[in-house]
Amino acid sequence: MGRARGANARMITAFEGAVGTPPADGYFQTPFVSSMLGEERGLIESDLLGMGREPQDPTEDVANNVGDVVVPVDARHFGRWLKLYFGAPTTSQPDAEEEIYSHVFASGALTLPSMAIEIGNPEIPTYAMHYGARGNTLKIAMQRSGLLNATLALIAIGEADPAGATKDGTPTALDVVRFAQAAGSIKKAGVELGNVVSAEFTFSNGLDPVEVIKADGRIADADPGMIAVTGAITVRFADMTLLDAATGQDPIALSFGWARDAFSLLFEVPRVFLPRVKRPVEGPRGIQATFNWQASGAEAASMTATLVNDVTSYA
């Protein structure tokens, strides 16, 4: 028996048929960068009087299992996370002679899937199963260089007592084909934007935890709420492209994408509103402006994600 180390930690995931019930099989070995999932139960301080100056025993409070999971944005595994946030995609095969498939995920689904997530520490050994996990917010930041990751804020119903053996000793394993920051592009109406220093966007399902009274102190589920798609673009002040759009208050179409060989990932936001912003002069270096934008779903899905890879289906 050794001490648990992050280098040896393992995550496996599977979609649930019944919310809150981890399936017996069908798990995928899932690459991740970090995980803050874990059930917490606070303690309520005793309010009893007349028992002397010494405090009485505290009372256990309700259970909460929320946390961020950071994962690489890759060409194969990331489609499963997109399914958690958007629902099942529409899949097509653009060229029947090539084993390449296009998966289109669109916001606005009335129902969303839930996931079972097991995080294991084989040195102990101990394996913690988080069940009824749903995707609340998905955030991706873009910059000129570095690793491309996504931060996923999850809400789970609960965490089972740690087990000494994994739920699935032979999960499906896919090679990781990771997209790079250096291969990213940001476009307005299909034309690449110049002078972009950094950008980020956040997709939110606005999950509403169902906080019912239960003997186990856990939530019943988390229902999808109002969708929100927001972001920020920081540009060097070199032209009036975004400033004119902000001043006119006309919506624009933005897209954020990455490519690697035949694989690609493209997020499209067709109706974006930009605020009018300052252009502060803070020294001799270049002048920059940051636009904190908001998307609308008044005419179509607020956001769509198209993943092109060699995975036949995410159904």
Short mmCIF file of C-alpha atoms in Angstrom, two decimals:
data_model
loop_
_atom_site.label_atom_id
_atom_site.label_comp_id
_atom_site.label_asym_id
_atom_site.label_seq_id
_atom_site.Cartn_x
_atom_site.Cartn_y
_atom_site.Cartn_z
CA MET A 1 0.00 0.00 0.00
CA GLY A 2 1.38 3.40 -0.99
CA ARG A 3 0.42 7.03 -0.80
CA ALA A 4 -2.07 8.32 -3.36
CA ARG A 5 -0.56 10.45 -6.13
CA GLY A 6 -2.24 12.48 -8.83
CA ALA A 7 0.05 10.98 -11.46
CA ASN A 8 -1.62 7.60 -10.96
CA ALA A 9 -5.20 8.81 -10.51
CA ARG A 10 -7.68 7.43 -13.01
CA MET A 11 -11.07 8.70 -14.18
CA ILE A 12 -13.67 6.58 -15.92
CA THR A 13 -17.05 7.90 -17.05
CA ALA A 14 -20.33 6.50 -18.38
CA PHE A 15 -23.71 7.98 -19.17
CA GLU A 16 -26.50 6.83 -16.88
CA GLY A 17 -29.67 5.15 -18.10
CA ALA A 18 -31.48 6.14 -14.91
CA VAL A 19 -30.37 9.37 -13.23
CA GLY A 20 -28.29 8.63 -10.14
CA THR A 21 -27.69 4.96 -11.00
CA PRO A 22 -24.16 4.20 -12.23
CA PRO A 23 -24.28 1.62 -15.03
CA ALA A 24 -22.64 -1.76 -14.60
CA ASP A 25 -20.47 -1.36 -17.71
CA GLY A 26 -19.87 0.83 -20.75
CA TYR A 27 -17.26 3.08 -19.11
CA PHE A 28 -14.59 5.10 -20.92
CA GLN A 29 -11.15 5.89 -19.58
CA THR A 30 -11.25 9.68 -19.55
CA PRO A 31 -8.20 11.97 -19.57
CA PHE A 32 -8.32 14.89 -17.14
CA VAL A 33 -6.07 17.60 -15.76
CA SER A 34 -7.62 18.09 -12.32
CA SER A 35 -10.79 17.30 -10.39
CA MET A 36 -12.47 19.04 -7.47
CA LEU A 37 -15.46 16.71 -7.32
CA GLY A 38 -16.26 15.31 -3.91
CA GLU A 39 -19.16 15.13 -1.50
CA GLU A 40 -19.04 17.52 1.43
CA ARG A 41 -21.16 17.60 4.60
CA GLY A 42 -20.86 20.56 6.89
CA LEU A 43 -21.45 20.60 10.62
CA ILE A 44 -24.05 22.78 12.33
CA GLU A 45 -22.92 24.23 15.65
CA SER A 46 -25.12 23.32 18.63
CA ASP A 47 -27.44 26.08 19.89
CA LEU A 48 -28.39 24.38 23.19
CA LEU A 49 -28.33 26.42 26.40
CA GLY A 50 -28.46 25.33 29.99
CA MET A 51 -25.85 22.61 29.50
CA GLY A 52 -22.91 24.53 30.93
CA ARG A 53 -20.14 26.34 29.07
CA GLU A 54 -18.88 23.32 27.19
CA PRO A 55 -20.28 23.00 23.63
CA GLN A 56 -22.59 20.12 22.77
CA ASP A 57 -22.19 17.81 19.79
CA PRO A 58 -22.67 19.42 16.34
CA THR A 59 -25.28 18.17 13.88
CA GLU A 60 -24.43 16.92 10.41
CA ASP A 61 -25.76 19.17 7.62
CA VAL A 62 -26.89 18.31 4.06
CA ALA A 63 -24.59 16.79 1.43
CA ASN A 64 -23.29 18.73 -1.57
CA ASN A 65 -21.22 17.42 -4.45
CA VAL A 66 -20.21 20.24 -6.78
CA GLY A 67 -16.82 20.98 -8.28
CA ASP A 68 -14.76 21.82 -11.32
CA VAL A 69 -13.14 19.23 -13.54
CA VAL A 70 -10.47 20.47 -15.95
CA VAL A 71 -10.09 18.35 -19.08
CA PRO A 72 -8.05 18.62 -22.27
CA VAL A 73 -9.88 19.79 -25.37
CA ASP A 74 -9.22 16.84 -27.63
CA ALA A 75 -10.69 15.39 -30.79
CA ARG A 76 -12.27 12.23 -29.35
CA HIS A 77 -13.02 12.32 -25.61
CA PHE A 78 -14.29 15.89 -25.61
CA GLY A 79 -17.34 14.81 -27.58
CA ARG A 80 -18.60 12.97 -24.50
CA TRP A 81 -18.38 16.13 -22.44
CA LEU A 82 -20.18 18.05 -25.18
CA LYS A 83 -22.96 15.46 -25.02
CA LEU A 84 -23.25 16.01 -21.26
CA TYR A 85 -23.75 19.75 -21.81
CA PHE A 86 -25.73 19.85 -25.07
CA GLY A 87 -27.33 16.43 -25.39
CA ALA A 88 -26.79 13.87 -28.13
CA PRO A 89 -25.49 15.30 -31.42
CA THR A 90 -26.62 14.97 -34.99
CA THR A 91 -23.97 12.83 -36.68
CA SER A 92 -23.19 12.54 -40.37
CA GLN A 93 -20.43 11.13 -42.56
CA PRO A 94 -19.46 13.82 -45.08
CA ASP A 95 -17.49 11.41 -47.25
CA ALA A 96 -18.61 7.77 -47.38
CA GLU A 97 -15.11 6.70 -48.43
CA GLU A 98 -13.40 8.25 -45.41
CA GLU A 99 -13.79 7.24 -41.77
CA ILE A 100 -14.46 10.82 -40.71
CA TYR A 101 -17.65 11.89 -38.96
CA SER A 102 -19.20 15.25 -38.17
CA HIS A 103 -21.02 15.60 -34.83
CA VAL A 104 -23.15 18.73 -34.38
CA PHE A 105 -24.17 19.62 -30.82
CA ALA A 106 -26.76 22.39 -30.36
CA SER A 107 -27.90 24.22 -27.25
CA GLY A 108 -31.54 24.26 -26.18
CA ALA A 109 -32.34 20.59 -25.54
CA LEU A 110 -35.21 20.19 -23.07
CA THR A 111 -33.58 17.21 -21.36
CA LEU A 112 -29.90 16.49 -20.78
CA PRO A 113 -28.06 13.28 -19.87
CA SER A 114 -26.42 12.53 -16.54
CA MET A 115 -23.08 10.87 -16.00
CA ALA A 116 -21.39 8.54 -13.53
CA ILE A 117 -17.78 9.54 -12.82
CA GLU A 118 -15.38 7.29 -10.94
CA ILE A 119 -12.08 8.68 -9.70
CA GLY A 120 -9.65 6.05 -8.51
CA ASN A 121 -6.45 6.03 -6.50
CA PRO A 122 -4.98 2.57 -7.14
CA GLU A 123 -2.17 2.95 -4.55
CA ILE A 124 -4.59 2.71 -1.61
CA PRO A 125 -6.65 1.28 -3.39
CA THR A 126 -9.84 3.37 -3.31
CA TYR A 127 -12.37 4.26 -6.00
CA ALA A 128 -14.96 7.00 -5.51
CA MET A 129 -18.08 6.93 -7.67
CA HIS A 130 -19.85 10.25 -8.26
CA TYR A 131 -23.34 9.66 -9.58
CA GLY A 132 -26.04 11.81 -11.17
CA ALA A 133 -23.46 14.32 -12.46
CA ARG A 134 -24.74 17.03 -14.78
CA GLY A 135 -22.93 19.78 -16.69
CA ASN A 136 -23.56 23.30 -15.41
CA THR A 137 -20.95 25.56 -17.04
CA LEU A 138 -18.24 24.94 -19.65
CA LYS A 139 -15.46 27.49 -20.02
CA ILE A 140 -12.63 27.65 -22.54
CA ALA A 141 -9.94 30.33 -22.60
CA MET A 142 -7.93 31.09 -25.74
CA GLN A 143 -4.46 32.57 -25.91
CA ARG A 144 -1.50 32.60 -28.27
CA SER A 145 0.30 29.59 -26.81
CA GLY A 146 -0.02 26.91 -24.16
CA LEU A 147 -2.24 23.91 -23.53
CA LEU A 148 -5.90 24.04 -24.48
CA ASN A 149 -8.13 22.96 -21.59
CA ALA A 150 -11.78 23.30 -20.65
CA THR A 151 -13.07 23.93 -17.14
CA LEU A 152 -16.28 22.01 -16.45
CA ALA A 153 -18.41 22.97 -13.46
CA LEU A 154 -20.42 19.89 -12.49
CA ILE A 155 -23.26 19.24 -10.05
CA ALA A 156 -23.66 15.64 -8.88
CA ILE A 157 -26.35 14.05 -6.76
CA GLY A 158 -23.85 12.32 -4.52
CA GLU A 159 -20.77 10.20 -3.99
CA ALA A 160 -20.90 6.54 -3.04
CA ASP A 161 -18.77 5.23 -0.20
CA PRO A 162 -15.25 4.52 -1.54
CA ALA A 163 -14.83 1.00 -2.89
CA GLY A 164 -11.72 -1.15 -2.92
CA ALA A 165 -12.15 -2.10 -6.58
CA THR A 166 -13.05 -0.18 -9.71
CA LYS A 167 -16.48 -0.40 -11.30
CA ASP A 168 -14.92 -1.34 -14.63
CA GLY A 169 -11.45 -2.85 -14.87
CA THR A 170 -11.41 -2.72 -18.67
CA PRO A 171 -12.93 0.60 -19.75
CA THR A 172 -12.85 1.64 -23.39
CA ALA A 173 -9.65 3.59 -24.09
CA LEU A 174 -9.24 6.04 -26.97
CA ASP A 175 -6.00 7.69 -28.02
CA VAL A 176 -5.86 11.36 -27.08
CA VAL A 177 -5.57 13.73 -30.05
CA ARG A 178 -5.23 17.09 -28.33
CA PHE A 179 -5.94 20.44 -29.95
CA ALA A 180 -3.40 23.19 -29.37
CA GLN A 181 -3.83 26.84 -28.49
CA ALA A 182 -1.50 27.68 -31.37
CA ALA A 183 -3.98 26.16 -33.83
CA GLY A 184 -6.92 28.28 -32.67
CA SER A 185 -8.83 30.86 -34.68
CA ILE A 186 -11.54 33.42 -33.95
CA LYS A 187 -13.79 34.58 -36.78
CA LYS A 188 -16.50 37.20 -37.27
CA ALA A 189 -19.04 36.17 -39.90
CA GLY A 190 -16.55 33.64 -41.24
CA VAL A 191 -13.68 36.11 -41.56
CA GLU A 192 -10.75 35.74 -39.19
CA LEU A 193 -10.47 38.56 -36.66
CA GLY A 194 -7.09 40.22 -36.48
CA ASN A 195 -5.33 41.73 -33.47
CA VAL A 196 -6.99 39.40 -30.93
CA VAL A 197 -4.80 39.09 -27.83
CA SER A 198 -6.96 36.68 -25.84
CA ALA A 199 -10.50 35.38 -25.66
CA GLU A 200 -12.73 33.19 -23.57
CA PHE A 201 -16.29 31.95 -23.62
CA THR A 202 -18.60 30.26 -21.13
CA PHE A 203 -21.62 28.12 -21.86
CA SER A 204 -24.06 27.68 -18.97
CA ASN A 205 -27.06 25.39 -18.58
CA GLY A 206 -28.18 27.36 -15.53
CA LEU A 207 -28.74 24.17 -13.54
CA ASP A 208 -31.29 24.40 -10.73
CA PRO A 209 -30.53 21.88 -7.92
CA VAL A 210 -33.68 20.11 -6.72
CA GLU A 211 -33.20 20.57 -2.99
CA VAL A 212 -35.87 18.27 -1.57
CA ILE A 213 -36.11 16.80 1.91
CA LYS A 214 -34.53 13.34 1.83
CA ALA A 215 -33.20 11.04 4.51
CA ASP A 216 -29.76 10.94 2.89
CA GLY A 217 -29.49 14.75 2.78
CA ARG A 218 -28.70 14.82 -0.95
CA ILE A 219 -30.39 16.69 -3.79
CA ALA A 220 -32.84 14.78 -5.99
CA ASP A 221 -31.34 16.09 -9.25
CA ALA A 222 -30.40 19.31 -11.06
CA ASP A 223 -32.82 20.61 -13.68
CA PRO A 224 -31.73 22.60 -16.76
CA GLY A 225 -32.51 26.32 -16.45
CA MET A 226 -32.03 29.29 -18.74
CA ILE A 227 -29.08 28.97 -21.09
CA ALA A 228 -26.43 31.68 -21.02
CA VAL A 229 -23.52 32.08 -23.43
CA THR A 230 -21.08 34.83 -22.56
CA GLY A 231 -17.46 35.65 -23.23
CA ALA A 232 -14.72 38.22 -23.60
CA ILE A 233 -12.44 39.24 -26.44
CA THR A 234 -9.39 41.42 -25.86
CA VAL A 235 -8.02 43.09 -28.99
CA ARG A 236 -5.26 45.51 -29.86
CA PHE A 237 -6.83 48.78 -31.02
CA ALA A 238 -5.96 48.72 -34.73
CA ASP A 239 -9.29 49.05 -36.52
CA MET A 240 -12.99 49.74 -35.91
CA THR A 241 -14.32 46.24 -36.68
CA LEU A 242 -15.66 45.43 -33.20
CA LEU A 243 -16.13 49.03 -32.09
CA ASP A 244 -18.49 49.71 -34.97
CA ALA A 245 -20.48 46.57 -34.12
CA ALA A 246 -20.71 47.65 -30.50
CA THR A 247 -21.79 51.18 -31.35
CA GLY A 248 -24.42 50.02 -33.82
CA GLN A 249 -25.83 47.40 -31.42
CA ASP A 250 -26.32 45.03 -34.33
CA PRO A 251 -25.65 41.36 -33.51
CA ILE A 252 -22.65 39.68 -35.08
CA ALA A 253 -21.69 36.02 -35.60
CA LEU A 254 -18.60 34.72 -33.85
CA SER A 255 -16.86 31.37 -34.08
CA PHE A 256 -14.02 29.80 -32.11
CA GLY A 257 -12.20 26.83 -33.58
CA TRP A 258 -9.18 24.55 -33.65
CA ALA A 259 -7.93 22.01 -36.16
CA ARG A 260 -5.46 19.17 -36.21
CA ASP A 261 -4.99 17.24 -39.44
CA ALA A 262 -8.43 15.93 -40.46
CA PHE A 263 -9.94 16.62 -37.02
CA SER A 264 -11.49 19.91 -35.94
CA LEU A 265 -13.68 21.54 -33.30
CA LEU A 266 -15.75 24.65 -33.98
CA PHE A 267 -18.00 26.58 -31.58
CA GLU A 268 -20.39 28.92 -33.38
CA VAL A 269 -22.34 31.73 -31.70
CA PRO A 270 -24.59 33.23 -34.40
CA ARG A 271 -26.09 36.15 -32.49
CA VAL A 272 -23.62 38.07 -30.32
CA PHE A 273 -24.09 41.53 -28.85
CA LEU A 274 -21.07 43.66 -27.96
CA PRO A 275 -21.04 46.44 -25.38
CA ARG A 276 -19.46 49.81 -26.02
CA VAL A 277 -16.11 49.81 -24.19
CA LYS A 278 -13.27 52.09 -23.14
CA ARG A 279 -9.89 52.13 -24.84
CA PRO A 280 -7.65 53.08 -21.91
CA VAL A 281 -4.20 54.56 -22.50
CA GLU A 282 -2.06 53.19 -19.68
CA GLY A 283 1.47 53.71 -20.96
CA PRO A 284 3.63 53.65 -24.06
CA ARG A 285 2.65 50.15 -25.12
CA GLY A 286 -0.21 49.15 -27.42
CA ILE A 287 -3.78 50.17 -26.59
CA GLN A 288 -6.19 47.32 -25.94
CA ALA A 289 -9.95 46.99 -25.54
CA THR A 290 -11.90 44.16 -23.93
CA PHE A 291 -15.41 43.33 -25.12
CA ASN A 292 -17.51 41.32 -22.64
CA TRP A 293 -20.14 39.95 -25.00
CA GLN A 294 -23.47 38.20 -24.57
CA ALA A 295 -25.22 35.80 -26.94
CA SER A 296 -28.89 35.53 -27.79
CA GLY A 297 -30.94 32.51 -28.82
CA ALA A 298 -33.85 34.55 -30.14
CA GLU A 299 -33.55 33.25 -33.70
CA ALA A 300 -31.58 29.99 -33.40
CA ALA A 301 -29.54 27.97 -30.92
CA SER A 302 -27.33 30.24 -28.82
CA MET A 303 -24.34 28.00 -29.51
CA THR A 304 -23.51 25.01 -31.66
CA ALA A 305 -20.38 22.87 -31.47
CA THR A 306 -19.22 20.83 -34.46
CA LEU A 307 -16.68 18.10 -33.74
CA VAL A 308 -15.09 16.31 -36.70
CA ASN A 309 -13.22 13.11 -35.85
CA ASP A 310 -13.12 9.35 -36.44
CA VAL A 311 -15.61 8.40 -33.72
CA THR A 312 -18.68 6.86 -35.33
CA SER A 313 -21.24 7.91 -32.72
CA TYR A 314 -21.87 9.63 -29.37
CA ALA A 315 -25.45 8.32 -29.13
#
